[in-house]
Coordinates of C-alpha atoms in Angstrom, one line a residue:
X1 CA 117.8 73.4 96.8
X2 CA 119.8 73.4 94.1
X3 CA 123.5 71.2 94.0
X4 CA 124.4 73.1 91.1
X5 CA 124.7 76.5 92.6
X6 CA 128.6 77.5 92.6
X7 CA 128.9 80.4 94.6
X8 CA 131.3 81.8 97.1
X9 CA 130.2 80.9 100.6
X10 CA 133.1 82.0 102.6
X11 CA 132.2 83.7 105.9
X12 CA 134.4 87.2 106.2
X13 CA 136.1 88.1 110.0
X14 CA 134.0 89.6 112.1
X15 CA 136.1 92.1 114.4
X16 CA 135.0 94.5 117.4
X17 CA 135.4 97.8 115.4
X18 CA 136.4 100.7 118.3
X19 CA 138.1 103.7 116.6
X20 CA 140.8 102.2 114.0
X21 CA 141.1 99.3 116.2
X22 CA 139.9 96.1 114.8
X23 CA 139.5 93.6 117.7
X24 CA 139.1 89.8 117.6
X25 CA 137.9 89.0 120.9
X26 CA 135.9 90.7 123.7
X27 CA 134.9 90.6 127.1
X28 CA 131.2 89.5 125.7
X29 CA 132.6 86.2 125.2
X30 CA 131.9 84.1 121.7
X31 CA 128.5 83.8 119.6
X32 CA 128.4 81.1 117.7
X33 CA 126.4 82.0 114.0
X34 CA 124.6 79.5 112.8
X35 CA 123.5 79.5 109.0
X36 CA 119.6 79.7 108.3
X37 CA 119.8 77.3 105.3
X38 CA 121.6 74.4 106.8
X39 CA 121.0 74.9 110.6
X40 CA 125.0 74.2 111.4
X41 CA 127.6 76.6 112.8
X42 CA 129.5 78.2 110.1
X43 CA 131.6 81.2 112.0
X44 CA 132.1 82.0 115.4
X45 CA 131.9 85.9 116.3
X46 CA 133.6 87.8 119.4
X47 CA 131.4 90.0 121.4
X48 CA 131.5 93.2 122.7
X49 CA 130.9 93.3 127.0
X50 CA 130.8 96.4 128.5
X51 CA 134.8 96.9 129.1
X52 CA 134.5 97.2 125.0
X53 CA 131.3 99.3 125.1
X54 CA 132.9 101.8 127.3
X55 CA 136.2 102.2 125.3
X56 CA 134.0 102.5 122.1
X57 CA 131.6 105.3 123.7
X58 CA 134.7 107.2 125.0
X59 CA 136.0 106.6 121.7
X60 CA 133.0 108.3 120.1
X61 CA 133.0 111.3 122.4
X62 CA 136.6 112.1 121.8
X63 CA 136.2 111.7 117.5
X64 CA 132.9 113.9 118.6
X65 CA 134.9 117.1 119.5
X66 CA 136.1 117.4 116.3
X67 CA 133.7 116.0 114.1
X68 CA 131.4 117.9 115.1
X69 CA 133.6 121.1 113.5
X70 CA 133.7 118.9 110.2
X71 CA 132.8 121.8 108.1
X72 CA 128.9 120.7 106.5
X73 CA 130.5 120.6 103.1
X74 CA 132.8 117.6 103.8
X75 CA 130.4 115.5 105.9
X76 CA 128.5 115.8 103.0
X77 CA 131.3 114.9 100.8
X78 CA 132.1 111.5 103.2
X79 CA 128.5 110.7 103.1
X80 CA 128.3 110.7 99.4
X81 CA 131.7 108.8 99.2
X82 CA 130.1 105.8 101.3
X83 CA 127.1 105.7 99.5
X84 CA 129.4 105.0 96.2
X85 CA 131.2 102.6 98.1
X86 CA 128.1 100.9 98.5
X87 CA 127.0 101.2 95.3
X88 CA 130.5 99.2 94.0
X89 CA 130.1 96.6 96.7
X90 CA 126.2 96.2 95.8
X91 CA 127.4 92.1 95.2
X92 CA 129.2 91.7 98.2
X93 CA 126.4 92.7 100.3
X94 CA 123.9 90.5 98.5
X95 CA 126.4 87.9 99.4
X96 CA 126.5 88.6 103.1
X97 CA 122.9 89.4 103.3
X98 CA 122.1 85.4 102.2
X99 CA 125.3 84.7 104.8
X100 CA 124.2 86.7 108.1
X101 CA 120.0 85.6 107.6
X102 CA 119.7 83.4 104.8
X103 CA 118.0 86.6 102.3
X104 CA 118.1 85.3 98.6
X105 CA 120.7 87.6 96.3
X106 CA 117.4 88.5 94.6
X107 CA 115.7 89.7 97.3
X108 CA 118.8 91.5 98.4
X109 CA 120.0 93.6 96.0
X110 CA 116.9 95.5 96.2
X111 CA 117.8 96.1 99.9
X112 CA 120.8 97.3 98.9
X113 CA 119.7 99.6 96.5
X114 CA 117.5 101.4 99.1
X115 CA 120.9 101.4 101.5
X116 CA 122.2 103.6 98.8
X117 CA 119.2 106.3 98.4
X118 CA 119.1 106.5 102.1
X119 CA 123.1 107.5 102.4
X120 CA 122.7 110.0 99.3
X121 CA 119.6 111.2 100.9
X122 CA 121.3 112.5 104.2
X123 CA 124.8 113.1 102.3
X124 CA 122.2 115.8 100.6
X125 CA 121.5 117.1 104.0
X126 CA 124.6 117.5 105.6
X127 CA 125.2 121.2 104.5
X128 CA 121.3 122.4 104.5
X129 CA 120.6 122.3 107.8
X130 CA 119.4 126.1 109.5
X131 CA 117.7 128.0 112.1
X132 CA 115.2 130.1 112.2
X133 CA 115.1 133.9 112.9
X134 CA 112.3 134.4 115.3
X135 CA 112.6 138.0 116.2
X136 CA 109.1 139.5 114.9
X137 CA 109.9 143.2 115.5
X138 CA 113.0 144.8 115.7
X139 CA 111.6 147.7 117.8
X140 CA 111.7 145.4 120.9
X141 CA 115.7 145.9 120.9
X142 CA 116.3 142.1 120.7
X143 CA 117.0 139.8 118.2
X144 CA 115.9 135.9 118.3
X145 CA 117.2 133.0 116.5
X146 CA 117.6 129.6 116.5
X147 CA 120.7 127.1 116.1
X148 CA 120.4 123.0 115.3
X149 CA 123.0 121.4 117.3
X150 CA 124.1 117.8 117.1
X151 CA 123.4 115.8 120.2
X152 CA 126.9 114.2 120.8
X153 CA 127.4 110.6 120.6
X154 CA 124.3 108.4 119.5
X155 CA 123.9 104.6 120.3
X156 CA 122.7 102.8 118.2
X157 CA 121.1 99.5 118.2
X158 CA 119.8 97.1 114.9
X159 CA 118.2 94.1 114.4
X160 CA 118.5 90.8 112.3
X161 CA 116.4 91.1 109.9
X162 CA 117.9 93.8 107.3
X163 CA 121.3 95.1 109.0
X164 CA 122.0 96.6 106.1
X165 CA 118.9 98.9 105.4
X166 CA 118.6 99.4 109.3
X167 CA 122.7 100.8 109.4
X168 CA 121.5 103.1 106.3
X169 CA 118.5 104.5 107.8
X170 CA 120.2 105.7 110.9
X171 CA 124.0 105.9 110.7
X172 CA 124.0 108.9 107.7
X173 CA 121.3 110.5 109.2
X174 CA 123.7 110.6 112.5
X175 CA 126.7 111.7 111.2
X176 CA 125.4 114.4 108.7
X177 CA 124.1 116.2 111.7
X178 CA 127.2 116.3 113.3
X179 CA 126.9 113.3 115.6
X180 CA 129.3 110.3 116.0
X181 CA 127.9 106.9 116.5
X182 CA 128.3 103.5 118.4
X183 CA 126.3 100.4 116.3
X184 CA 125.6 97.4 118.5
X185 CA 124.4 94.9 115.3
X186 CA 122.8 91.7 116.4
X187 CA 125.2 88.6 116.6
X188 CA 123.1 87.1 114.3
X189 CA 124.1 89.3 111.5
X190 CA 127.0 90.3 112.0
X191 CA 129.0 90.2 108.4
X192 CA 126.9 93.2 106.6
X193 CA 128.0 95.4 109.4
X194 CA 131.6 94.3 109.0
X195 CA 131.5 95.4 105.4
X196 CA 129.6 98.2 106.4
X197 CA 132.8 99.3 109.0
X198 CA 134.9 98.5 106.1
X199 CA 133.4 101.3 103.7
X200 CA 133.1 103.7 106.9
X201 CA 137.2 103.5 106.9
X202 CA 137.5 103.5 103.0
X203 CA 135.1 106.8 102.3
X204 CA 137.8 108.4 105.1
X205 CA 135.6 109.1 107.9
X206 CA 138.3 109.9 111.2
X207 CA 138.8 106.9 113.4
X208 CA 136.4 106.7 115.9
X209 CA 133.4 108.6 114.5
X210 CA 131.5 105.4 113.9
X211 CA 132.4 101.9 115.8
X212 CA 130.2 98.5 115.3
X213 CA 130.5 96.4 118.1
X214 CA 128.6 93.0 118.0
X215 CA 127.7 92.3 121.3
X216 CA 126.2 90.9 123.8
X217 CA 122.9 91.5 125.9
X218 CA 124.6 93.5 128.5
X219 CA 126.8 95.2 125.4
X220 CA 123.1 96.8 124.5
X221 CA 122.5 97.7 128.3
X222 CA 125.9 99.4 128.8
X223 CA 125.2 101.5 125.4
X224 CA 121.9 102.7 126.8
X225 CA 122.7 103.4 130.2
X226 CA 126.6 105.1 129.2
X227 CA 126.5 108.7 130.6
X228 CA 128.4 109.8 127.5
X229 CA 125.5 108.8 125.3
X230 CA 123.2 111.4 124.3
X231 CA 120.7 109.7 122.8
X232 CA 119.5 106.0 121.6
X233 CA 118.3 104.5 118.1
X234 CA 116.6 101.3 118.0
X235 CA 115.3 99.0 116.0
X236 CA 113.7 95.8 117.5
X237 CA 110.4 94.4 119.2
X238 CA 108.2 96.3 121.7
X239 CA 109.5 93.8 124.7
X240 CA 113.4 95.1 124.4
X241 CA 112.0 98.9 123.7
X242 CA 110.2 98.9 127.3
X243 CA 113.8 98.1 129.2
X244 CA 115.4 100.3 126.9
X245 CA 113.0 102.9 128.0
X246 CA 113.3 102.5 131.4
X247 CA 116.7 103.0 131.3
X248 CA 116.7 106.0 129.3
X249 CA 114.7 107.5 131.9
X250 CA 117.1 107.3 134.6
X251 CA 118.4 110.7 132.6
X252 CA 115.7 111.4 131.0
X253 CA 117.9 110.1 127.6
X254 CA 115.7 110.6 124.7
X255 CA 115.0 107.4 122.1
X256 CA 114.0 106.8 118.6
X257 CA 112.3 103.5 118.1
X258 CA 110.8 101.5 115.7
X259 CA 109.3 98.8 116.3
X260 CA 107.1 96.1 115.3
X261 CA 103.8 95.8 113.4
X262 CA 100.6 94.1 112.3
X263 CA 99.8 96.0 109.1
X264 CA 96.6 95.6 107.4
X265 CA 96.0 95.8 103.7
X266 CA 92.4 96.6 103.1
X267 CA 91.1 95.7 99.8
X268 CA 87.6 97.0 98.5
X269 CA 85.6 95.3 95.9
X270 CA 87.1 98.2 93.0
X271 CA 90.3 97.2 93.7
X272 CA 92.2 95.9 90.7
X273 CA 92.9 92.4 92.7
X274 CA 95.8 90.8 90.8
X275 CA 97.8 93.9 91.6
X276 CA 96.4 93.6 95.3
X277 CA 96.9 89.9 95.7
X278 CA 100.1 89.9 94.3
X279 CA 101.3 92.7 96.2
X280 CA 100.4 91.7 99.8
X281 CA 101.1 87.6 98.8
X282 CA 104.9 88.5 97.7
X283 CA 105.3 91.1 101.1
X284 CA 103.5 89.1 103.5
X285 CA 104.7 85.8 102.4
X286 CA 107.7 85.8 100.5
X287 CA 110.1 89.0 100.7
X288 CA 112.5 87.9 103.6
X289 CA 110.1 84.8 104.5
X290 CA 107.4 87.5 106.0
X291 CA 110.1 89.2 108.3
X292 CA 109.5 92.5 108.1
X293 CA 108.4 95.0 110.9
X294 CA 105.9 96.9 108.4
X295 CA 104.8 94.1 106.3
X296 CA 101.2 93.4 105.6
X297 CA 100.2 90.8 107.6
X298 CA 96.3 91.1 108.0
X299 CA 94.5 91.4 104.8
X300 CA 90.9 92.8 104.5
X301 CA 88.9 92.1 101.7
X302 CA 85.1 93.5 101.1
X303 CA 82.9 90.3 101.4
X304 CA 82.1 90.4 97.4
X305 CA 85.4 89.2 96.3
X306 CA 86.4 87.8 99.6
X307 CA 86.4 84.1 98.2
X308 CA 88.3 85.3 94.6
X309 CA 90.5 87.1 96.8
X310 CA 91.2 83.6 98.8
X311 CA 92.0 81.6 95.8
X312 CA 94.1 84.2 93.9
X313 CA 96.1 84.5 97.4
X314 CA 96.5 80.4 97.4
X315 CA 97.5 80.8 94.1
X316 CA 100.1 82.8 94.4
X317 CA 101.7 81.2 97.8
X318 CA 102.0 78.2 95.6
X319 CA 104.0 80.0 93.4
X320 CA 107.1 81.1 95.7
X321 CA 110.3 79.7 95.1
X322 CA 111.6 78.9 98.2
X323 CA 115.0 77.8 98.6
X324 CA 118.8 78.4 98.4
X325 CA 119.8 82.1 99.5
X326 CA 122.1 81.8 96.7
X327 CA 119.9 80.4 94.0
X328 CA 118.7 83.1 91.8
X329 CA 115.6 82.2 91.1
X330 CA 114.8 81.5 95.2
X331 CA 112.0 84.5 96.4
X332 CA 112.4 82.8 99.6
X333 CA 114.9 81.6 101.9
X334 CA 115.0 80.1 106.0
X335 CA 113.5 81.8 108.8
X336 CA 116.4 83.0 111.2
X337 CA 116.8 80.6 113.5
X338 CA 114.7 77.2 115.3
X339 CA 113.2 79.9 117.9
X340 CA 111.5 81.5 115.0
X341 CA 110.5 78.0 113.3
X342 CA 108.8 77.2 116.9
X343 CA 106.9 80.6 117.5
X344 CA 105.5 80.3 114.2
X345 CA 104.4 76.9 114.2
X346 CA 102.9 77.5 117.8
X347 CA 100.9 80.4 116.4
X348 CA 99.9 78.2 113.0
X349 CA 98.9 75.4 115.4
X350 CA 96.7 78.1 117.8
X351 CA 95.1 79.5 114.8
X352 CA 94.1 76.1 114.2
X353 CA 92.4 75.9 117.5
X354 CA 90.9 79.6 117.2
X355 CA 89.0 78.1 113.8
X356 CA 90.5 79.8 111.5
X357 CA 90.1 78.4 108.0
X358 CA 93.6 76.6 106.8
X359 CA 93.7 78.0 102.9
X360 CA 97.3 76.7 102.3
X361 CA 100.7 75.7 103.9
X362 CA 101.1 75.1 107.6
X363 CA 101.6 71.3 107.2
X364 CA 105.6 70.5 107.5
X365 CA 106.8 67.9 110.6
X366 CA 108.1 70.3 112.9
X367 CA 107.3 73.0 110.7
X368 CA 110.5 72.7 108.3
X369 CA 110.5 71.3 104.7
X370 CA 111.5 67.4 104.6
X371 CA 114.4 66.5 101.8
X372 CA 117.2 69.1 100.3
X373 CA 115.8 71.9 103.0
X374 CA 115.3 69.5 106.1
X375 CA 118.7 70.7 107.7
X376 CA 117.7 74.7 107.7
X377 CA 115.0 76.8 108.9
X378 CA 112.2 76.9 106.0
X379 CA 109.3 77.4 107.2
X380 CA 105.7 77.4 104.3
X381 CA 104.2 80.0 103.5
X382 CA 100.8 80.0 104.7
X383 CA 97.2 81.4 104.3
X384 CA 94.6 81.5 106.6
X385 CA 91.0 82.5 106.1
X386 CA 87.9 83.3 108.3
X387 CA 90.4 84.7 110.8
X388 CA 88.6 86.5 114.2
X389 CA 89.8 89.9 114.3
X390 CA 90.5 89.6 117.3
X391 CA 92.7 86.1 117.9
X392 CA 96.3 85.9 118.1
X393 CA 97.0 85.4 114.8
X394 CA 95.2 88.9 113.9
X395 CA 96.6 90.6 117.2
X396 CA 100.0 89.5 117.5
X397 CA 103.4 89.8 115.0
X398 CA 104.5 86.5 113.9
X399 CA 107.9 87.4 112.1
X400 CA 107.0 84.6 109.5
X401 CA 105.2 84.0 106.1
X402 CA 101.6 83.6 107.8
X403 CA 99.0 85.8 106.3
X404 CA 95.5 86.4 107.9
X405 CA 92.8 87.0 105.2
X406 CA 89.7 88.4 107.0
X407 CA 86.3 89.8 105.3
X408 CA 84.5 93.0 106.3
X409 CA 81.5 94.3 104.2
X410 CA 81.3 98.5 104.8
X411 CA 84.5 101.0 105.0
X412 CA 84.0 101.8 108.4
X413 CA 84.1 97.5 109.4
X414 CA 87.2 97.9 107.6
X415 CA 88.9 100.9 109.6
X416 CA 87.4 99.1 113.1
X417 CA 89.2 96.3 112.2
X418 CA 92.1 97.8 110.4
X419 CA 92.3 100.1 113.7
X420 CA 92.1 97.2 116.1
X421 CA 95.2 96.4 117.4
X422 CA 97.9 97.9 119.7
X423 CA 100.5 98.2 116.2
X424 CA 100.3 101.4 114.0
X425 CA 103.5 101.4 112.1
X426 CA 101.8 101.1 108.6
X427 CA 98.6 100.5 106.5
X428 CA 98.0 99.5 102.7
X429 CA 95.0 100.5 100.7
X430 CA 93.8 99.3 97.3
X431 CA 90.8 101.4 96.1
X432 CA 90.0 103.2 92.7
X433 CA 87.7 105.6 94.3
X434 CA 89.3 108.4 95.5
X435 CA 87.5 109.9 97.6
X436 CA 87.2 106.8 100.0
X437 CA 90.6 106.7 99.6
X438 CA 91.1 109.8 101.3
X439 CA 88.7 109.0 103.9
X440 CA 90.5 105.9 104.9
X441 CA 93.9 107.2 104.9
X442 CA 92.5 109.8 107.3
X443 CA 91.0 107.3 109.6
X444 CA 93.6 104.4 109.5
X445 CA 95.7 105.1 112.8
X446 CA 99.1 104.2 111.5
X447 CA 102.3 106.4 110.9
X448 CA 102.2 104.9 107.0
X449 CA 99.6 105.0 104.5
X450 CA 100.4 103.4 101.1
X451 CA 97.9 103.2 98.7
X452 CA 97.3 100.7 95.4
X453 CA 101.1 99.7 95.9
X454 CA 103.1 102.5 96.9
X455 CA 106.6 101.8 97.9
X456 CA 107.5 101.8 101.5
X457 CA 110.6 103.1 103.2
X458 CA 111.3 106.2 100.7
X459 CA 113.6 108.3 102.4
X460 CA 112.0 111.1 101.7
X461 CA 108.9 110.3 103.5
X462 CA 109.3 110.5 107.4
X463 CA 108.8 106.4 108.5
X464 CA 107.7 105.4 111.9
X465 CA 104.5 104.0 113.9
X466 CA 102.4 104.8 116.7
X467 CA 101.4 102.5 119.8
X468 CA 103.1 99.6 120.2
X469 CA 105.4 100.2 116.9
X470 CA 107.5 103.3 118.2
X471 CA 108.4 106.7 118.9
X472 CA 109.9 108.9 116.7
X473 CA 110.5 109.3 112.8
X474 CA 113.0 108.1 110.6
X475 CA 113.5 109.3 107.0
X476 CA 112.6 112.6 105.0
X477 CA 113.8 116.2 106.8
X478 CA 112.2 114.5 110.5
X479 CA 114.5 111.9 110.0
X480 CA 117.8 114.4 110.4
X481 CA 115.8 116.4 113.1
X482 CA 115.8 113.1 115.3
X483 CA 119.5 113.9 115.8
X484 CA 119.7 117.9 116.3
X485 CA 118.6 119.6 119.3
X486 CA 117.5 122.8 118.7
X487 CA 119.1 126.1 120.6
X488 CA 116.8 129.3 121.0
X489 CA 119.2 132.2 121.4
X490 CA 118.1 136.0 122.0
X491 CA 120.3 139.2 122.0
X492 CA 119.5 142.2 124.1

């Protein structure tokens, strides 16, 4: 870690956003945010209880009744405003993103730039939504048709580890339908989703139609279980999805969720390898210190350039710069907090035990660096070979720059063990023959397919896993559906 680095480390307010009201305290009592690179408290942020929750949902409804006669046109108009707003505060939210999580500003901006396509995408959709005629003979004497109607108010619930992306895939999508929204961001990220607020009040959206509350466990339960809220968004582990689903069905409330993952990146021996290696090394290990729900966390590799595979891998986990959020030239920064250092290091130290093969990393006392980084949460990137398809460390999310490299010989090993897990949220391919590669992206039973480094997360590409990593889609033209129910209508 760099003592050079001069860079603007103030921590914004954080405020309980409920219509125009900006609130510094709340029934939810205080968190106290602790920042990932040093591992002291830097900001303390009110939280939302349920008195707050209430007021916000109420809040929602009543912006809803006139929102939702917002003429297509101007939603669309807001919606583009925000993502400009964005846009112009692309630095600001670079800075917060290394504040709330410890992401490095390079890492970041990249986020940020995918923020922006997802709010242009849905501005684009606010005035192109339709129904369907579905009268087939006029003869009959009626005539059918169909009308997409927003829901109402939407709660909506992100995680730690983008806020940022996680706001943009859900809140435009929301509110060009017709919705309004209440956001319950985790207290451990809390200053992108102050900014965030900020823009909402700046592009000139009326009070009320979106509210951010940071709050506290039973600030997420009062969202869910509020009469006045039509339907739930979440983003999060499979644990928190099952009570949110079990309180959705007391009114049989429906839910998008996406949830966690344990991608596999299958490599055959075609595969151009330095673009595979690097790929899956820099995702799995390095962008946001391997916390990422659809990140590529099992890699596969055909048994002929298994071992070349292994040492390009090593190679390039050497490589990361890990270090100051702020630093530039950092690819990695802390892991979010010491619960996170702990689970990992348990799951290094039973892979261990399981016989997996230790390639690199997965060393540190306590599982943190010694020296400059000792105070924060940085955690080593590390490889392990030889690893059972079927032990934790290939069956289970870590959250954290551990990769599992594991060797299969024919293309249906591959999809077995590519298939043999309770996750299906995404899959990566690296082939140059393409009719196996239409083969496997048939058979992989995930909700994503990317193949010889496609991008993830492209808005216009519905995203969202099966199993264990969710229910429903967001993204591309299923992305807006999530938040319209659909009215059949006939006429005698």
């Amino acid at each position: 870690m760099s003592d050079k680095i001069t860079v603007d480390r103030t921590r914004p307010a954080v405020h309980l956003r409920i219509g125009g009201e900006r609130l510094t305290s709340g029934s939810g009592g205080v968190h106290d945010h602790i920042d990932p690179a040093t591992g002291q408290v830097d900001a303390r942020i009110p939280l939302a209880g349920s008195t707050e929750m209430d007021r916000a949902v109420h809040t929602a409804r009543a912006a809803f009744e006139k929102w939702r006669h917002v003429p297509p046109a101007e939603r669309r108009r807001l919606l583009t405003r925000l993502a400009d707003l964005i846009e112009e505060n692309l630095g600001e939210f670079s800075r917060r993103a290394a504040l709330d999580n410890g992401t490095p500003v390079s890492v970041a901006a990249g986020i940020g730039q995918m923020a922006i396509e997802w709010t242009r995408y849905y501005a684009g959709w606010a005035d192109k939504l339709s129904g369907d005629v579905t009268t087939t003979r006029t003869t009959d004497g009626e005539l059918g048709y169909t009308l997409p109607l927003p829901y109402g108010v939407i709660g909506v619930i992100i995680t730690w580890n983008g806020p940022l992306i996680s706001l943009a895939m859900k809140i435009p999508a929301a509110l060009a339908a017709g919705n309004t929204v209440v956001v319950k961001p985790s207290e451990l990220t809390p200053f992108s989703g102050e900014l965030f607020a900020d823009l909402i009040e700046r592009a000139g959206f009326p009070a009320g139609v979106v509210n951010v509350l940071p709050g506290a466990a039973e600030a997420g339960a009062a969202l869910v279980e509020h009469p006045l809220v039509e339907k739930i968004s979440f983003t999060g582990g499979p644990a928190t999805a099952r009570r949110i689903l079990t309180a959705c069905a007391q009114d049989m409330k429906p839910a998008v969720l996406e949830l966690g993952g344990k991608s596999a990146q299958l490599v055959f021996e075609d595969a151009d390898l330095q673009q595979a290696c690097a790929f899956g090394s820099m995702l799995a290990l390095a962008t946001l210190s391997g916390q990422g729900c659809a990140f590529p966390t099992r890699m596969l590799v055909q048994r002929p350039v298994y071992e070349e595979v292994i040492e390009r891998v090593a190679d390039m986990a050497r490589a990361i710069a890990i270090g100051d959020p702020f630093d530039p030239t950092t690819l990695s920064g802390p892991v979010v907090n010491q619960a996170a250092v702990d689970r990992i290091q348990g799951m290094v130290k039973q892979a261990k035990a399981d016989g997996s093969r230790l390639v690199i990393g997965g060393g540190m006392a306590n599982g943190r660096f010694e020296g400059p980084l000792s105070g924060g949460y940085f955690v080593e990137p590390t490889v392990f070979a030889d690893v059972d398809p079927k032990s934790e460390l290939a069956q289970t999310e870590v959250f954290g720059p551990v990769l599992a490299i594991i060797p299969f010989d024919t293309e249906e090993e591959a999809v077995e063990i590519a298939n043999g897990t309770r996750y299906g949220l995404a899959s990566y391919l690296w082939t140059n023959d393409l009719g196996r590669a239409h083969r496997v992206t048939e058979a992989l039973e995930a909700g994503e397919v990317l193949v010889n480094g496609a991008t993830g997360l492209a808005v216009n590409r519905p995203f969202g896993g099966i199993g264990i990593s969710g229910v429903g889609k967001e993204g591309g033209r299923e992305g807006i559906a999530e938040f319209l129910r659909v009215k059949s209508i006939a006429f005698k």
